[in-house]
mmCIF file of C-alpha atoms and ligand atoms in Angstrom:
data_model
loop_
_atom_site.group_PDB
_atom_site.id
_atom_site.type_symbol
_atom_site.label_atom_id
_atom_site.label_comp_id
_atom_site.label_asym_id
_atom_site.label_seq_id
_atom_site.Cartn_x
_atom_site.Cartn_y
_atom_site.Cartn_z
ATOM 1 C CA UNK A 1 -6.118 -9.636 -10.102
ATOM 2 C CA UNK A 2 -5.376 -10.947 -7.063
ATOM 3 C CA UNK A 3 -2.294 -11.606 -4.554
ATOM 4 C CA UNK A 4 -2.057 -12.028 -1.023
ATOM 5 C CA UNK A 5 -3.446 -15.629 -0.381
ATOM 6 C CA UNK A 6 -5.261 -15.115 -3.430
ATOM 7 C CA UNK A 7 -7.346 -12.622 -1.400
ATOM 8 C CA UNK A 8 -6.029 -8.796 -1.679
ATOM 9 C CA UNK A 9 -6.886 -7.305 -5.098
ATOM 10 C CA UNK A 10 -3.456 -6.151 -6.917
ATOM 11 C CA UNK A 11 -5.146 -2.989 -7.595
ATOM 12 C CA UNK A 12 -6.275 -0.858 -4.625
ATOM 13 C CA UNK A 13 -6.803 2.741 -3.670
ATOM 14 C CA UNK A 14 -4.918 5.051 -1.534
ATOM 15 C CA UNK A 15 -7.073 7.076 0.431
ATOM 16 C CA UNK A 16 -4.193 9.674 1.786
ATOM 17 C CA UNK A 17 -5.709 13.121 1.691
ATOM 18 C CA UNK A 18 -9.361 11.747 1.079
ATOM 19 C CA UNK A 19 -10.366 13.374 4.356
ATOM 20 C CA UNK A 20 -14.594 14.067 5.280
ATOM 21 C CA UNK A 21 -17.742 14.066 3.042
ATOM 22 C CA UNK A 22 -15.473 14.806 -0.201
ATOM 23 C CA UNK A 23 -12.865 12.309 0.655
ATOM 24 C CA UNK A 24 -16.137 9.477 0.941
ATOM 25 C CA UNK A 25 -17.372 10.815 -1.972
ATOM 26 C CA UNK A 26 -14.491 9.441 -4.223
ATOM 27 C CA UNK A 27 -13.737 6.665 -2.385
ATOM 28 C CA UNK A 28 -17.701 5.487 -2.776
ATOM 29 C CA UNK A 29 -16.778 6.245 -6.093
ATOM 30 C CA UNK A 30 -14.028 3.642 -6.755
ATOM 31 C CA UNK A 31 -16.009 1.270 -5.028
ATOM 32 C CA UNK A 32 -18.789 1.695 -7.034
ATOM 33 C CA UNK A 33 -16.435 1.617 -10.199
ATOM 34 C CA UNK A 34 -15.057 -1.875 -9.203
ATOM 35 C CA UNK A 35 -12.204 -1.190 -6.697
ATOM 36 C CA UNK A 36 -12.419 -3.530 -3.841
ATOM 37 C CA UNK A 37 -9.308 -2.910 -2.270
ATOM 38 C CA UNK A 38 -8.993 0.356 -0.177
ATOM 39 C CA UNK A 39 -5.704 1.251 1.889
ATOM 40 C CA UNK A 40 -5.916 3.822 5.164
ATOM 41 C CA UNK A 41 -4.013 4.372 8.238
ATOM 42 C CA UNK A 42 -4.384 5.956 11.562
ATOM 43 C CA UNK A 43 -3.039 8.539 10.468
ATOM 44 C CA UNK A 44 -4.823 9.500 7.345
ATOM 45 C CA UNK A 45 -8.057 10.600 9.112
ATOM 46 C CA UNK A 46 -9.839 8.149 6.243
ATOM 47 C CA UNK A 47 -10.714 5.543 8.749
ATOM 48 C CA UNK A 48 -14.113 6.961 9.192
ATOM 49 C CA UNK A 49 -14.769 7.941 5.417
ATOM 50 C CA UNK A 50 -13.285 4.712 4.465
ATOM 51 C CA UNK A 51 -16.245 2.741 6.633
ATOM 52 C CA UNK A 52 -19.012 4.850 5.910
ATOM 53 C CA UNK A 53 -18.471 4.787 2.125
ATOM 54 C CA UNK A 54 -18.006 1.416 2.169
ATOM 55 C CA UNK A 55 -21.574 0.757 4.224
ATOM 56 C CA UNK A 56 -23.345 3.330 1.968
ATOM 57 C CA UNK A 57 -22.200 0.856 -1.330
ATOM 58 C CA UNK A 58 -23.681 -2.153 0.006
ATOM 59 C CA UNK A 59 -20.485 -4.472 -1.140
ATOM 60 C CA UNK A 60 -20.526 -7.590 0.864
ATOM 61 C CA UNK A 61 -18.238 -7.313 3.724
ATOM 62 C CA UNK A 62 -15.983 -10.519 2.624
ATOM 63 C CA UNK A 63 -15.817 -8.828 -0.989
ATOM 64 C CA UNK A 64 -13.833 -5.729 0.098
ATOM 65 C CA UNK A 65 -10.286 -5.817 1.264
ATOM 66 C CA UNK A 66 -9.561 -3.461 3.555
ATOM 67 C CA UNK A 67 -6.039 -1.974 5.431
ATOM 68 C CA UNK A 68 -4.931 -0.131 7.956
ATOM 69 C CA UNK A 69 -1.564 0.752 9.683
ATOM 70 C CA UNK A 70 -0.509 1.101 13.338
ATOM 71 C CA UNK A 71 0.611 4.266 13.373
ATOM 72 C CA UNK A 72 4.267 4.616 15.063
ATOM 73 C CA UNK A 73 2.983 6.793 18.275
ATOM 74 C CA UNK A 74 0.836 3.523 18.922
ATOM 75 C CA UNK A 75 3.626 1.175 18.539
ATOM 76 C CA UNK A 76 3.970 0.490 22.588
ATOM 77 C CA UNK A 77 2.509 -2.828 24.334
ATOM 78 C CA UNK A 78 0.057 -0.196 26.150
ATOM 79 C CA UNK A 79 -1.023 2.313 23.245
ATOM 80 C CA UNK A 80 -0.795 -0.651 20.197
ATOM 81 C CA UNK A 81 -3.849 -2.670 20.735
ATOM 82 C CA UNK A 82 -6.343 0.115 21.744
ATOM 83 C CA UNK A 83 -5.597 1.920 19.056
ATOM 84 C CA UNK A 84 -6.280 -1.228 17.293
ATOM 85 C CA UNK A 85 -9.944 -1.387 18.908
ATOM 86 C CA UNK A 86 -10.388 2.477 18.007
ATOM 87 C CA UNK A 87 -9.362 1.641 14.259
ATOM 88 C CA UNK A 88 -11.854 -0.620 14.090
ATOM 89 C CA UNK A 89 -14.501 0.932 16.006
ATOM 90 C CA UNK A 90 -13.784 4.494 13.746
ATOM 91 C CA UNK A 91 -14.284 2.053 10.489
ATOM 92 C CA UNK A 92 -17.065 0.224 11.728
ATOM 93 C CA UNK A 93 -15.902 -2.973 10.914
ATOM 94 C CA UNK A 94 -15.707 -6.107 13.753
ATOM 95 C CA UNK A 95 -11.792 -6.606 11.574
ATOM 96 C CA UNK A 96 -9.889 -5.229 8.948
ATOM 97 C CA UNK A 97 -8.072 -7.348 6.069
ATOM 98 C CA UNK A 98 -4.366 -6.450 6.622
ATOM 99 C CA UNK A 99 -3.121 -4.496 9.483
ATOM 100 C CA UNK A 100 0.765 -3.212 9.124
ATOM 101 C CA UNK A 101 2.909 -1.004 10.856
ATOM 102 C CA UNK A 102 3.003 1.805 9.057
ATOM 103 C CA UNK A 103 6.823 2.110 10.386
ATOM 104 C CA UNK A 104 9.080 0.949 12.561
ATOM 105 C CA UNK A 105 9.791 2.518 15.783
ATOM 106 C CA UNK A 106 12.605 5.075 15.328
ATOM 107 C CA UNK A 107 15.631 4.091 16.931
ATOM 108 C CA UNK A 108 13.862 1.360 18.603
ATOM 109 C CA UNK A 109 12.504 3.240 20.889
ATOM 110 C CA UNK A 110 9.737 1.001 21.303
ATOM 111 C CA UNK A 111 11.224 -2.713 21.047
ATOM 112 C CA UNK A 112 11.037 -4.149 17.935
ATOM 113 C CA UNK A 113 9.806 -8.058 19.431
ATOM 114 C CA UNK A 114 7.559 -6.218 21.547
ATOM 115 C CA UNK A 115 5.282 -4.340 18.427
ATOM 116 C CA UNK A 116 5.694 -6.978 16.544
ATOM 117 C CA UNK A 117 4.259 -9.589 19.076
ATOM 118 C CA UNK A 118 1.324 -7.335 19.357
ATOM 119 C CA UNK A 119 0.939 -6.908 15.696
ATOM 120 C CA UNK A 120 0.751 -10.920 15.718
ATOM 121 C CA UNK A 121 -1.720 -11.069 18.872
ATOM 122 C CA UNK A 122 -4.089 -8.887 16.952
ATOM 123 C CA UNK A 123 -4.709 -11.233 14.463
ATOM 124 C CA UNK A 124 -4.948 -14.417 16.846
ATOM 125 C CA UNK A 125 -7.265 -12.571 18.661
ATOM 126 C CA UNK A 126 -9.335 -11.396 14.999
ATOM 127 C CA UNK A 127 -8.982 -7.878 15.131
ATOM 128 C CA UNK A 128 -7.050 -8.531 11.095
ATOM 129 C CA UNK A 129 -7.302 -11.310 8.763
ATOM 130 C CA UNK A 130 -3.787 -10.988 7.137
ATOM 131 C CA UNK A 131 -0.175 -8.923 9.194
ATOM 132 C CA UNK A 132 1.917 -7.004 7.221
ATOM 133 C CA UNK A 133 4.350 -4.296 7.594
ATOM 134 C CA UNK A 134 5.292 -0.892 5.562
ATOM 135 C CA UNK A 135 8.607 0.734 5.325
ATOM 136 C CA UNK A 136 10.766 -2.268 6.543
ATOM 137 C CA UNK A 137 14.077 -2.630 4.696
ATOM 138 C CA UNK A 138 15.809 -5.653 4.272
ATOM 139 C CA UNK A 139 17.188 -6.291 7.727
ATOM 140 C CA UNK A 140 14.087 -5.532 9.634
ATOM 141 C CA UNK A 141 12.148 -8.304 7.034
ATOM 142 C CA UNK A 142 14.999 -10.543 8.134
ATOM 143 C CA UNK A 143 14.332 -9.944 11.883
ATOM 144 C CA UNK A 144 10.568 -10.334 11.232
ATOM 145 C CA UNK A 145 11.025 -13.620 9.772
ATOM 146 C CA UNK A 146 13.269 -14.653 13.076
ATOM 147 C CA UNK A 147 10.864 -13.752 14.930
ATOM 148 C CA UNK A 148 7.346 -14.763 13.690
ATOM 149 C CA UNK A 149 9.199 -17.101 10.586
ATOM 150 C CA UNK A 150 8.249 -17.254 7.418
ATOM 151 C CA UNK A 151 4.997 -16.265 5.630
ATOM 152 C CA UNK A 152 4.209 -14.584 8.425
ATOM 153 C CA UNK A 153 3.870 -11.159 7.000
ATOM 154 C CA UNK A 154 2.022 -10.839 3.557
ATOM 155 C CA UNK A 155 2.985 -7.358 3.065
ATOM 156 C CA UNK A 156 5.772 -4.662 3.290
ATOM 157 C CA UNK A 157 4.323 -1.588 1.788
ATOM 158 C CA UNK A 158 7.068 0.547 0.364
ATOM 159 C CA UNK A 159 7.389 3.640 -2.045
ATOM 160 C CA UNK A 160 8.034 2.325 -5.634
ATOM 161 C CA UNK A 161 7.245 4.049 -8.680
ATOM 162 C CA UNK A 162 8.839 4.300 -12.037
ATOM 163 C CA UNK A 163 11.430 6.655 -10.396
ATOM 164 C CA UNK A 164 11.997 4.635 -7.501
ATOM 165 C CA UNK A 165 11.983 0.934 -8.348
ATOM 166 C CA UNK A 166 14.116 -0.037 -5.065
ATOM 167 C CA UNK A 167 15.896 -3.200 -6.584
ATOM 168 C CA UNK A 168 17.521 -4.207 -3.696
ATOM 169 C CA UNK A 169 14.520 -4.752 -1.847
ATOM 170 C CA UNK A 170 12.586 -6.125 -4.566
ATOM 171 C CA UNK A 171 14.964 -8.620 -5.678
ATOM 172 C CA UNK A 172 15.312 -9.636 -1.931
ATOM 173 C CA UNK A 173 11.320 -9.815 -1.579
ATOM 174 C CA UNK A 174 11.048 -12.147 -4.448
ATOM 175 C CA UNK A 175 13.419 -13.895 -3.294
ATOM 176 C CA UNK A 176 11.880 -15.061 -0.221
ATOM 177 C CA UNK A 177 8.201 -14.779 -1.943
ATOM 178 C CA UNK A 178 7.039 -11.703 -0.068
ATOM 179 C CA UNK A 179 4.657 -9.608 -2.171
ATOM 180 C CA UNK A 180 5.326 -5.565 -1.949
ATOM 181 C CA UNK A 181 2.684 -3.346 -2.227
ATOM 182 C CA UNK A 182 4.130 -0.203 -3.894
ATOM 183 C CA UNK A 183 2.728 3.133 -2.407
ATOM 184 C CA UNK A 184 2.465 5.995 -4.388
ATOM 185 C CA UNK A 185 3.184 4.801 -7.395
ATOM 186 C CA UNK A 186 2.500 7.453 -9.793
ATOM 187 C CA UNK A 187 5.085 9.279 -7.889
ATOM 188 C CA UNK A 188 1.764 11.963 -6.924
ATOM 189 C CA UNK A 189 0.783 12.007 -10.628
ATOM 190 C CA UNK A 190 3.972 13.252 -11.819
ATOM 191 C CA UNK A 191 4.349 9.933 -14.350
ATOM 192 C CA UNK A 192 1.494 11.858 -16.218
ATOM 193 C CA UNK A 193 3.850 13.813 -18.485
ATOM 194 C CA UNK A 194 7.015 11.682 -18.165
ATOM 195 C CA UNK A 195 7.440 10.686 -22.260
ATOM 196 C CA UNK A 196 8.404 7.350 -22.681
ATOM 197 C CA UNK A 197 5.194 6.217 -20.567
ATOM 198 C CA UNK A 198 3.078 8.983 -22.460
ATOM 199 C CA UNK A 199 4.434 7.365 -25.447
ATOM 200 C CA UNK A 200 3.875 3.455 -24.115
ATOM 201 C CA UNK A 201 0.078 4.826 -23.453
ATOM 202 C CA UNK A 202 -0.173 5.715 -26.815
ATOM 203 C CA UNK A 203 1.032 2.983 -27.779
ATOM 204 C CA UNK A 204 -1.210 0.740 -25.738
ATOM 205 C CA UNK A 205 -4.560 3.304 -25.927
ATOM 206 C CA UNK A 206 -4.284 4.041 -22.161
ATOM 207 C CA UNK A 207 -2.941 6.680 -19.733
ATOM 208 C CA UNK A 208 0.525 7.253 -18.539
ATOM 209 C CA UNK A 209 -0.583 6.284 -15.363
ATOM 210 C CA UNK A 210 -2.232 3.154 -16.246
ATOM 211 C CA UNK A 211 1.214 2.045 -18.085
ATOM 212 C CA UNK A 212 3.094 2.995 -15.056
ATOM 213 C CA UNK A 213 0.844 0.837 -12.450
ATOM 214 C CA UNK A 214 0.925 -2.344 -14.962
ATOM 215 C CA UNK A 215 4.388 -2.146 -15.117
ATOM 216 C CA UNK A 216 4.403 -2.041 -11.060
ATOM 217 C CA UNK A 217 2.410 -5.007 -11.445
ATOM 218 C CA UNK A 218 4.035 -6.970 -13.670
ATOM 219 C CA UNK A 219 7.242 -6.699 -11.480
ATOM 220 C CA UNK A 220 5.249 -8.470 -9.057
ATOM 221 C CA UNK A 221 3.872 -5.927 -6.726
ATOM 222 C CA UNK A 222 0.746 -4.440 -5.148
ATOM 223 C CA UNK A 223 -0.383 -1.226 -6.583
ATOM 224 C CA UNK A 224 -2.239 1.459 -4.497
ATOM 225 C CA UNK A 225 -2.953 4.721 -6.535
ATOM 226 C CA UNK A 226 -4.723 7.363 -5.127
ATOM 227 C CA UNK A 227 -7.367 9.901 -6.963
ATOM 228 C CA UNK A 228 -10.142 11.408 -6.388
ATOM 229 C CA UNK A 229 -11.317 11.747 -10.050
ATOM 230 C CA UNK A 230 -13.620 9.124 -11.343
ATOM 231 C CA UNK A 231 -12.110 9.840 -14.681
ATOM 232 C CA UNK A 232 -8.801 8.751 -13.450
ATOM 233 C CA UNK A 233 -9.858 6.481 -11.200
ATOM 234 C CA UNK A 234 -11.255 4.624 -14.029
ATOM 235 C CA UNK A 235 -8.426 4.788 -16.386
ATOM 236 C CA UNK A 236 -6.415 3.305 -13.435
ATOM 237 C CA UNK A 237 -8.380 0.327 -13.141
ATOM 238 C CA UNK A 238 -7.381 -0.123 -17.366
ATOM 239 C CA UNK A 239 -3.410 -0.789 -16.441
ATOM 240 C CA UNK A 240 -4.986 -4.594 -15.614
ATOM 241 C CA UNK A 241 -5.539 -4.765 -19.271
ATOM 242 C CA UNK A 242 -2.283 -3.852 -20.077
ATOM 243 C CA UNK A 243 0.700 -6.234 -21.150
ATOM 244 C CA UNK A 244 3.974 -4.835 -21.393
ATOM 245 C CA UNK A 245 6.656 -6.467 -23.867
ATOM 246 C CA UNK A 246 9.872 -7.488 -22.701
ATOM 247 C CA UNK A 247 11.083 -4.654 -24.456
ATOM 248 C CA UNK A 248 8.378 -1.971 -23.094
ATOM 249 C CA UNK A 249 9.528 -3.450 -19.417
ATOM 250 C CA UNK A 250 13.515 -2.304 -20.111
ATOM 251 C CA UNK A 251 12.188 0.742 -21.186
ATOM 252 C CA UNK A 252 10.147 1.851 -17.847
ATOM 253 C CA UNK A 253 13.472 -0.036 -15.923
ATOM 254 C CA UNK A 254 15.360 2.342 -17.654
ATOM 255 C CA UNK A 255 13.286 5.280 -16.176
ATOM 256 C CA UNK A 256 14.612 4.451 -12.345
ATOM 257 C CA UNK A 257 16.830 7.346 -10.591
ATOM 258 C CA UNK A 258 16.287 6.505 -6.598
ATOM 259 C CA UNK A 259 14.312 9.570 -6.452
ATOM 260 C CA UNK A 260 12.641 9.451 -3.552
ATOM 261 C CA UNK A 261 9.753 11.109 -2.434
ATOM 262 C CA UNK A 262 8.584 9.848 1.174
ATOM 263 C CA UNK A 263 11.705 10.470 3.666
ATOM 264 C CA UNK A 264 10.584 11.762 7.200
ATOM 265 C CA UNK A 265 13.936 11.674 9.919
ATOM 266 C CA UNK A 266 12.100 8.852 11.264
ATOM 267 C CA UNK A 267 13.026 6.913 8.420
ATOM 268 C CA UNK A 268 15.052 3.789 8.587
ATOM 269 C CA UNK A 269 17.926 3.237 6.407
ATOM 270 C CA UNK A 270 17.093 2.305 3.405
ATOM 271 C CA UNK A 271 18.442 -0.353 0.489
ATOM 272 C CA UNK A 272 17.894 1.543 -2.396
HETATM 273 N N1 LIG B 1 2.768 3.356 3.958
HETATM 274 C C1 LIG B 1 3.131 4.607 3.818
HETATM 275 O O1 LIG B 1 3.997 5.142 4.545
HETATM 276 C C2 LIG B 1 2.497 5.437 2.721
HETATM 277 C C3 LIG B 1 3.075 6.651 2.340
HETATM 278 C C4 LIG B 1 2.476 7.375 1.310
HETATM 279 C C5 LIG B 1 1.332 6.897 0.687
HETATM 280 N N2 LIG B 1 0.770 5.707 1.105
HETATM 281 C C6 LIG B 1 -0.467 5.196 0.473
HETATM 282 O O2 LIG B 1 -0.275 5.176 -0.928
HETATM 283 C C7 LIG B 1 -1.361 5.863 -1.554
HETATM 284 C C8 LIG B 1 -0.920 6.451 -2.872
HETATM 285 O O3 LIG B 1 0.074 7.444 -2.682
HETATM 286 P P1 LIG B 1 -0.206 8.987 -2.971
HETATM 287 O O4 LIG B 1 -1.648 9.226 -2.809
HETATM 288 O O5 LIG B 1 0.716 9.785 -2.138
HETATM 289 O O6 LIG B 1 0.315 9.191 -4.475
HETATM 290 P P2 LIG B 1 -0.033 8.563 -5.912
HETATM 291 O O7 LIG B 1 -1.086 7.525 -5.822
HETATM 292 O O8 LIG B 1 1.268 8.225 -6.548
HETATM 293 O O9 LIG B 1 -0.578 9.839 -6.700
HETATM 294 C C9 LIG B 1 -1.797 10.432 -6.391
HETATM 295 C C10 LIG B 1 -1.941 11.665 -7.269
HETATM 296 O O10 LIG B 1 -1.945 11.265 -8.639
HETATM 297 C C11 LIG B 1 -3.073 11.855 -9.301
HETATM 298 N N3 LIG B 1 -3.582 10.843 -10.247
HETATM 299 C C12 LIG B 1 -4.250 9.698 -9.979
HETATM 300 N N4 LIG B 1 -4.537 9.032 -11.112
HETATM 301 C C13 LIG B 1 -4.037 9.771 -12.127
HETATM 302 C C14 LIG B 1 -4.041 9.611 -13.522
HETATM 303 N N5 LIG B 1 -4.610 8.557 -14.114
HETATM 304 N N6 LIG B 1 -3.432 10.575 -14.276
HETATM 305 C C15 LIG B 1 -2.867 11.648 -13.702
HETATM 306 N N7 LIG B 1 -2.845 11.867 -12.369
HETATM 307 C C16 LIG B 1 -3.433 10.927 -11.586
HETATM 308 C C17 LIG B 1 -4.081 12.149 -8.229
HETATM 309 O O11 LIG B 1 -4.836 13.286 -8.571
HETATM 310 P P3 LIG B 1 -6.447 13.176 -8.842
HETATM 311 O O12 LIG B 1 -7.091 12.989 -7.510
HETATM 312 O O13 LIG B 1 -6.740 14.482 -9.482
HETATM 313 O O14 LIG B 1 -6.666 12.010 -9.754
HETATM 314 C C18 LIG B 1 -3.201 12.424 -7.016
HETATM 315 O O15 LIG B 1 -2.870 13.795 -6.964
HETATM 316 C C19 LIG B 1 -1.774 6.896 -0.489
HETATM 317 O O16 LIG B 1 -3.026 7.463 -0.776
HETATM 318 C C20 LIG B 1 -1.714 6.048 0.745
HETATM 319 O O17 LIG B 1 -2.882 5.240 0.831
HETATM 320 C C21 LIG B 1 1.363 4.966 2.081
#
């Protein structure tokens, strides 16, 4: 169940929304049901739940992966690296696992080579084990590689989901052997009632959702599912047990219609 480096888990959980003593509450819960992977951002407001629910499970530091994103107000060579510091003084952690941008800088307004070399001085200097990036298309992964070359980056995380398997990007990610890590990818629960993976659950004895996220994986990506239901969070953690035929994969292909969900004006242009 593992990827990056053989280090991040393929499974992890989104913590978006998982905000004070409730938002710990579920993510203790994951952690005590086996997830060891947990995904939060500067922006989230999870930093602190995030930390505090992982010292309260008493996981060895080195087994938990943990990530968090710049967020794009930090992006300048003055703001980026103290809000680096604050990340990890908000967690409570001396580094995090991955840090990405959590997207580029509209317009450029901040220089791309000039977030990007602080991305990369923040983990020479420790603050991250592993760089990634979120919400790069194709060109910007091809600038990244100019600029820090190749394996560089272990990440982009990107909204994919049944309805919005971006094959553009995908294709191009495999080809140059960069994992994605597909963000929301129940499409915010909604595969719960779609029918061909209600019927595939059936078919398998799991969820909907759990046939959805081992598809995501078996097309070679990350998976970061958010819930706050131990139920669910559970029967998330079952997709790993799941193998999909050939058939059963053209079947959830089938299901793509480039809907996206996650499109803020600051968005770049897209491949898919
Ligand atoms: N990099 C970025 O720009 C970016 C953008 C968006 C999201 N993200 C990350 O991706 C994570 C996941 O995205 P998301 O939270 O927006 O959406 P999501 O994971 O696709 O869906 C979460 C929703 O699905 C429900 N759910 C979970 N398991 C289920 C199951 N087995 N059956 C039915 N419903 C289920 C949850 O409700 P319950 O709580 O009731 O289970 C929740 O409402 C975020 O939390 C965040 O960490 C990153």
């Amino acid at each position: 169940m593992t990827c990056i480096a053989a280090t991040m888990p393929t499974i992890g959980l989104g913590t978006y929304g998982r905000t004070g003593d409730a938002g710990m509450a579920s993510i203790l819960a994951a952690l005590e049901l086996g997830y060891r992977h947990i995904d939060t951002a500067q922006s989230y407001d999870t930093e602190r739940p995030v930390g505090e629910a992982f010292r309260r499970s008493g996981i060895p530091r080195e087994q938990v992966f943990i990530t968090t994103k710049v967020a794009d107000t930090k992006l300048d060579r003055v703001g980026f690296m103290p809000s680096v510091e604050e990340s990890l003084e908000t967690l409570g952690l001396d580094h995090v696992d991955l840090l990405l941008i959590h997207w580029p800088s509209q317009n450029n307004a901040v220089p791309f080579e000039d977030y990007m070399t602080e991305l990369k001085r923040a983990q020479d200097i420790g603050h991250s084990r592993f760089i990634g990036v979120s919400n790069f298309p194709i060109a910007m992964l091809e600038q990244t590689r100019a600029l820090l070359g190749d394996g560089a980056v272990v990440t982009n995380q990107v909204e994919i989901h049944p309805y919005l398997q971006a094959p553009r990007l995908s294709n191009y990610a495999r080809s140059i052997g960069l994992p994605l890590t597909a963000y929301q990818p129940l499409a915010q629960g909604d595969v719960r009632s779609d029918p061909v993976l209600v019927a595939l659950g059936e078919r398998h004895g799991v969820t909907p959702a759990a046939v959805a996220l081992a598809f995501l994986m078996a097309e070679g990506h990350a998976v970061i599912p958010a819930s706050s239901n131990p139920v669910n969070l559970r029967e998330n953690m079952r997709s790993l047990e799941v193998r999909l035929s050939d058939d059963e994969m053209g079947q959830i292909r089938a299901l793509n219609r480039s809907e996206r969900r996650i499109n803020p004006t600051k968005s770049p242009r897209w491949d898919d």
